[in-house]
Tab-separated table of C-alpha atoms in Angstrom:
chain	number	residue	atom	x	y	z
A	1	UNK	CA	0.000	0.000	0.000
A	2	UNK	CA	2.779	2.403	0.947
A	3	UNK	CA	4.727	1.455	-2.177
A	4	UNK	CA	1.699	2.221	-4.346
A	5	UNK	CA	1.310	5.603	-2.678
A	6	UNK	CA	4.996	6.471	-3.149
A	7	UNK	CA	4.759	5.351	-6.758
A	8	UNK	CA	1.740	7.589	-7.255
A	9	UNK	CA	3.558	10.579	-5.672
A	10	UNK	CA	6.592	9.924	-7.861
A	11	UNK	CA	4.395	9.650	-10.952
A	12	UNK	CA	2.645	12.928	-10.053
A	13	UNK	CA	5.986	14.713	-9.605
A	14	UNK	CA	7.119	13.424	-12.998
A	15	UNK	CA	3.931	14.712	-14.630
A	16	UNK	CA	4.366	18.128	-12.986
A	17	UNK	CA	7.942	18.350	-14.293
A	18	UNK	CA	6.745	17.315	-17.757
A	19	UNK	CA	4.055	20.044	-17.699
A	20	UNK	CA	6.611	22.657	-16.583
A	21	UNK	CA	8.880	21.571	-19.416
A	22	UNK	CA	6.023	21.863	-21.904
A	23	UNK	CA	5.156	25.298	-20.549
A	24	UNK	CA	8.709	26.511	-21.210
A	25	UNK	CA	8.635	24.919	-24.667
A	26	UNK	CA	5.347	26.658	-25.560
A	27	UNK	CA	6.559	29.979	-24.208
A	28	UNK	CA	9.748	29.781	-26.267
A	29	UNK	CA	7.793	28.808	-29.359
A	30	UNK	CA	5.265	31.622	-28.832
A	31	UNK	CA	7.462	34.624	-28.062
A	32	UNK	CA	10.241	36.052	-30.244
A	33	UNK	CA	13.501	37.347	-28.703
A	34	UNK	CA	12.336	40.980	-29.037
A	35	UNK	CA	9.086	40.087	-27.307
A	36	UNK	CA	10.984	38.427	-24.489
A	37	UNK	CA	13.166	41.500	-23.981
A	38	UNK	CA	10.115	43.761	-23.807
A	39	UNK	CA	8.270	41.380	-21.505
A	40	UNK	CA	11.362	41.135	-19.301
A	41	UNK	CA	11.486	44.916	-19.017
A	42	UNK	CA	7.791	45.032	-18.163
A	43	UNK	CA	8.255	42.248	-15.622
A	44	UNK	CA	11.126	44.113	-13.922
A	45	UNK	CA	9.103	47.337	-13.794
A	46	UNK	CA	6.058	45.583	-12.361
A	47	UNK	CA	8.200	43.690	-9.861
A	48	UNK	CA	9.781	46.969	-8.759
A	49	UNK	CA	6.370	48.582	-8.343
A	50	UNK	CA	5.091	45.540	-6.482
A	51	UNK	CA	8.005	45.714	-4.061
A	52	UNK	CA	7.414	49.442	-3.575
A	53	UNK	CA	3.732	48.794	-2.868
A	54	UNK	CA	4.653	46.082	-0.384
A	55	UNK	CA	6.915	48.521	1.465
A	56	UNK	CA	4.147	51.153	1.465
A	57	UNK	CA	1.637	48.578	2.711
A	58	UNK	CA	3.954	47.506	5.520
A	59	UNK	CA	4.446	51.158	6.491
A	60	UNK	CA	0.694	51.790	6.445
A	61	UNK	CA	0.083	48.683	8.553
A	62	UNK	CA	2.648	49.885	11.105
A	63	UNK	CA	0.993	53.313	11.290
A	64	UNK	CA	-2.433	51.706	11.605
A	65	UNK	CA	-1.133	49.541	14.425
A	66	UNK	CA	0.162	52.630	16.209
A	67	UNK	CA	-3.186	54.396	15.760
A	68	UNK	CA	-5.075	51.382	17.052
A	69	UNK	CA	-2.781	51.323	20.053
A	70	UNK	CA	-3.842	54.855	20.965
A	71	UNK	CA	-7.167	53.571	22.198
A	72	UNK	CA	-10.826	54.282	21.503
A	73	UNK	CA	-10.603	57.926	22.597
A	74	UNK	CA	-8.325	58.642	19.683
A	75	UNK	CA	-11.204	58.163	17.225
A	76	UNK	CA	-13.132	60.936	18.959
A	77	UNK	CA	-10.072	63.184	18.856
A	78	UNK	CA	-9.682	62.547	15.125
A	79	UNK	CA	-13.357	63.388	14.541
A	80	UNK	CA	-12.977	66.610	16.563
A	81	UNK	CA	-9.833	67.482	14.616
A	82	UNK	CA	-11.633	66.932	11.312
A	83	UNK	CA	-14.474	69.235	12.376
A	84	UNK	CA	-12.024	71.884	13.557
A	85	UNK	CA	-9.985	71.543	10.362
A	86	UNK	CA	-13.131	72.008	8.248
A	87	UNK	CA	-14.090	75.083	10.281
A	88	UNK	CA	-10.608	76.476	9.697
A	89	UNK	CA	-10.869	75.853	5.952
A	90	UNK	CA	-14.283	77.540	5.912
A	91	UNK	CA	-12.915	80.533	7.839
A	92	UNK	CA	-9.945	80.801	5.463
A	93	UNK	CA	-12.306	80.749	2.499
A	94	UNK	CA	-14.471	83.453	4.047
A	95	UNK	CA	-11.393	85.571	4.817
A	96	UNK	CA	-10.179	85.288	1.225
A	97	UNK	CA	-13.670	86.184	-0.004
A	98	UNK	CA	-13.780	89.212	2.282
A	99	UNK	CA	-10.313	90.277	1.119
A	100	UNK	CA	-11.393	90.021	-2.511
A	101	UNK	CA	-14.600	91.940	-1.794
A	102	UNK	CA	-12.663	94.602	0.106
A	103	UNK	CA	-10.211	94.916	-2.759
A	104	UNK	CA	-13.074	95.226	-5.225
A	105	UNK	CA	-14.714	97.885	-3.051
A	106	UNK	CA	-11.472	99.833	-2.696
A	107	UNK	CA	-10.809	99.795	-6.420
A	108	UNK	CA	-14.453	100.497	-7.215
A	109	UNK	CA	-14.705	103.403	-4.730
A	110	UNK	CA	-12.889	105.703	-7.135
A	111	UNK	CA	-15.647	105.082	-9.705
A	112	UNK	CA	-18.465	105.856	-7.268
A	113	UNK	CA	-19.975	109.164	-6.282
A	114	UNK	CA	-22.658	110.156	-3.809
A	115	UNK	CA	-26.139	110.632	-5.227
A	116	UNK	CA	-27.453	114.054	-4.274
A	117	UNK	CA	-31.001	112.925	-3.438
A	118	UNK	CA	-30.669	110.392	-0.693
A	119	UNK	CA	-26.952	109.999	-0.023
A	120	UNK	CA	-26.740	106.587	-1.683
A	121	UNK	CA	-23.790	105.674	-3.823
A	122	UNK	CA	-24.138	105.385	-7.544
A	123	UNK	CA	-21.612	104.364	-10.129
A	124	UNK	CA	-20.139	106.792	-12.647
A	125	UNK	CA	-22.200	105.068	-15.347
A	126	UNK	CA	-25.387	106.928	-14.332
């Protein structure tokens, strides 16, 4: 029984090697030398990018681990920071809008004159 099993394992290994050999044969018959050079270049580029992505993933996992180690209160602090950051962005936008409006008013004030009837301003176009 054990001999039959070992024979079957040996036979399977031989078939796997035969299939690998056929794969190489078909690949060599399919691709020309120029194709192989181009595919090799592509393979190296993709392998390089894959390695870079693995390093970035490992770094991100380390940072995530650190964040998780900060405890449940950290999530609330992040949410508060996000709200505060958004309020700051909104305030900066409003400040820039007010600056632009002020600049427009200052430059436009030279073109305005007081209307004699009610003291309102009117543009020089009237």
